[in-house]
Amino acid sequence: MIKHFFTNIYRNFIHNKVFTVINLTNLVIGFAVFILFSSLISYELSYDKFNTNYKNIYRVQTRQEDSYPTNFCTYSPPAYRYHLMADVPEVEEVLLMREVSGGAKGSGQYFTLPDGSQLYQLNGYWSENSIFDVFSIKLIEGNKSNALTEPNTIAISETLSKKLFPEGNALGKQVVVGKRFPVSVSAVYADFPQNSDLKATYLVSMPTYPVLSGEPTYSENWTSISFDNYVLLKNGADPKLVDSKIKDAFKDVKNFEKSFPYLHPLSKLHISPNSQSDMIIGLAILSLAAILVLILACVNYVNLSLANSTQRSTEIGIKKVIGSSKKLIATQFLAETVLHTLISTTLALFVAQASFPLLNRILNKNIDFTLWNNAPLLIFIFLASLLVGVLSGLYPSLVISAYNPVKVLKGKIFSNGGNSISIKKILVAAQFSISLFMLIVSFILFNHVNFILNKDLGFDAKNILYTEINPRDKMPFETVKTAILQHPEIADISFSSTIPFVGNIGGYVTWDGAGQDEKVMISRNYVNYDFIPTYNLKMAYGRNFSQEYPADNKGCIINETALKIFGWSDPIGKQIYLEGKPFPVIGVVKDFHPYSVHNPIPTYIMFLNSNVISGSTLLSVRFTGDEQKARALVARELGNVFPNYPFEFKDFSVAFYLDAAIPFWQSMKRMFMFFSVVTLVISTIGLFGLILFTVKRRTKEIGVRKVLGSSVGSIYWQLSTEVISMLGFAILVGCPAAIYIYKTMPGAYKEPLSIAAFFVSVALVAIIALLTISYHVLKIAVSNPVKALRYE
Amino acid sequence: MLHLSNIDKYYDSKFQRTFVLKAVNMEVKEGDFLSIMGPSGSGKSTLLNIIGLLDQPSAGEYSLYDKSVLDLKEKVKVDYHRNFMGFIFQAYHLIEDMTVYENIETPLIYKGVKSRDRQAMVADLLDRFNMVAKKDLFPQQLSGGQQQLVGIARAIVGKPKLLLADEPTGNLQSVQGEMIMETLKTLNQEGMTIIQVTHNEKFAEYGKRIIRLEDGIIRKDEKS
Ligand SMILES: Nc1ncnc2c1ncn2[C@@H]1O[C@H](COP(=O)(O)OP(=O)(O)OP(=O)(O)O)[C@@H](O)[C@H]1O
Ligand SMILES: [Mg+2]
């Protein structure tokens, strides 16, 4: 019996090659998409689980109720470590860490390589030795009990160790950090796995922190929300209880404004770092889209199976007459479907594995996916495949097994199937609506990305090089300026605390004419005299800071957005108040984008700095001519002025692409393009099946002879009107949905909707639909009536 | 063995009832060879289908060995098809995707016959019909007469008591038709009850009895 089953299935496959190939392709696409996104989600959910204490690790984060909406900050002040958590009995271990050079993007630390050059290394941390108890870290050299207990010691990752000490045996050797701090290597640890939220490339011992940072009293600091506090709870401890204990203790010590500590479990660190559901929603939408694609493929499978069963109806009639039961026929069909889905799933695994680079590109990520060693995922995929097989085989198997042999053998079964609006048509119309929607949205996003990348930022972003430098000693800016501007290749140089797209200093101000208690959040920047000319900012009113007016150091320059908010008609001389101090406005700068073009332009105020470089500073130069030459030039001059402090010049595009909105939109664009191609292919297969069904039914009803007799043109016309009505439906559904997405799309600046996006999408879908019809009609036209008659 | 009494078959359309069979009474004894004749549309196939449990009469009684076989459960009906009757069709209705051998073997698989017994039974029939050399061919590769022989082999491989044949020679040239009729005759002589529908007077004579249908009514029922 089993052999009979399989020969049957095999023969069916051989007999209906084209059909089976189309149908399997359809399922392979559906499953490949499903597998791709299942692995993505499985990967995202696997984050941090390699830690043996996974379930008991929490990060103490800060809930800031003084901002609206409430801000959940992943950092917390260091005093928590010393005065809050250590006393809670349920806490087994506390761990204080801080990212080196603070949290600002693009910061990092410099290491001196064997050849004397500087290595810029991101993701370094100050850390306590308890990191080895809390997280599961494998030491390659050194000892977990004292790796980070002493000052001036550093634990480095294997990769970094290979860069710094290519000859090996790093333990005990010295490494120079930031050109001037020698520390000794106390341990080398295996790199953190890819799916770890914490990916420290090196760990400097916490006792080194007060020395190097110049902050000896950091353990009493309750306000610097820039540290990572982790706790490891004892087994069985109730995190809610611990949470409330910490809060209570906190209230007793310090009722600090409206910021509270709270426990955030490691299991949620990755998918919702800020206790926000953004990423979960994103993942949910992706899974939904992937499942939708799979469902569309299954719908096609059912439609195609039914269409094809008209051909197999005779066979089923015969089988019934010679003693096959309904159950047997249904079971066999079901088995065939399940076999098809399992084969498709297996093929899809390979397709998916081969498509991971594409997924990485779409997501702007670099995840190392492998399906073969992920047994739970494979089991899940095959269970899903089994379920899909049974579900999509059930309906056709019931329909097919219920064929009445007398009617089927007379070829009469489908004569009553001619109702005009069938479920099949609605399903195919729905498929087209979805692909049209996806296509239009892809075009909109395509335009949007171009718009973002090409938007006028309001300042001259070309020919800018910038660097961060952090000297301890004071250095008059004019010294640097003279040294650098002696080269004609350099047009301008300035320094400031932030530059466009890098850094942000917030604050609240009030202003002349503001209502009582009225204040506004601003972005401020401390600049020198040369900032505005370097970036080619344009003045709308008043003037730039000038050395000729000594009182300018008490003044400020606001942007047009600020002017609008303050509501002044004559801004010059009006005052704003920051931390109670008045600052008269000396000029208004035309609006430019200090941050992502995704966001509206903020209320922005510039203050004059002392023109003396000290501490963390951003230097910007505008060059003329060749960038490489300019870069070498400024690096050499700056190296002469600051021999003890490392720096690295970057061009402005580096800063620009740090804007998270750009990869986000690029990713969205690629995602929609991907799904629009997939849904378009799937709905084409769906249409193919529907037309196949119609054509088969007609040939069976009136015979090929007569189909050929009535002109091919009229059939073409008939099918086309059918498809055009479906297309009309798709336009009615797809276009408004796409417009809705455009309207709700986040972002302060959007390009107006282009009609072209709609036309091109509709035309594309229409052409594909007409090609599908043409294929079928041509097939009838060239078919041999004699051959076809044998089946009549 | 088979008894029909007052069988009606009609179709209701919007305004009228069309009778295909009307008050058909018929008795068939074991070992009988019955030929049904009549003009096109007279209801021959319908009658045969009712006898073969493929169709339901609209009214009347039908019993096999004195047991009513109306409104049978699917399972019982399948049982009758597996063990009691075999069918032969004008259009042969072989399964295109199966070889000659597999076509003949399939009913035995449904019957649950063991693989070794199946081999013996199929081989037996192939031998009897001189088709051994053709056993691995597909139906399209055979002549019409050969296809019908396979059809007969498939119908009788399960050793049914009753063989129902709807114009078995309708698509064949007379020589091949005669060969088929000879085969049926031999089968009848071996004890199989046969009911055939035919348009051919000469072939009808092979039967022991001829029934003539006209507009769904039995006009004549005579020994030949
Ligand atoms: N589902 C149905 N609805 C209405 N009428 C039907 C249906 N099935 C069969 N008939 C009618 O019943 C009548 C008898 O059909 P049947 O196939 O039994 O004729 P027949 O004697 O076998 O003819 P032929 O010699 O052409 O095979 C025909 O007039 C046919 O149109
Ligand atoms: Mg007939």
mmCIF file of C-alpha atoms and ligand atoms in Angstrom, chain B residues 44-46 90 166-167 197, ligand 2:
data_model
loop_
_atom_site.group_PDB
_atom_site.id
_atom_site.type_symbol
_atom_site.label_atom_id
_atom_site.label_comp_id
_atom_site.label_asym_id
_atom_site.label_seq_id
_atom_site.Cartn_x
_atom_site.Cartn_y
_atom_site.Cartn_z
ATOM 1 C CA LYS B 44 -29.224 2.028 -19.976
ATOM 2 C CA SER B 45 -26.204 3.505 -18.292
ATOM 3 C CA THR B 46 -28.342 4.898 -15.525
ATOM 4 C CA GLN B 90 -16.670 1.957 -23.094
ATOM 5 C CA ASP B 166 -21.200 -0.424 -20.205
ATOM 6 C CA GLU B 167 -20.721 -0.741 -23.979
ATOM 7 C CA VAL B 197 -25.048 -2.649 -22.180
HETATM 8 MG MG MG C 2 -24.823 5.017 -21.802
#
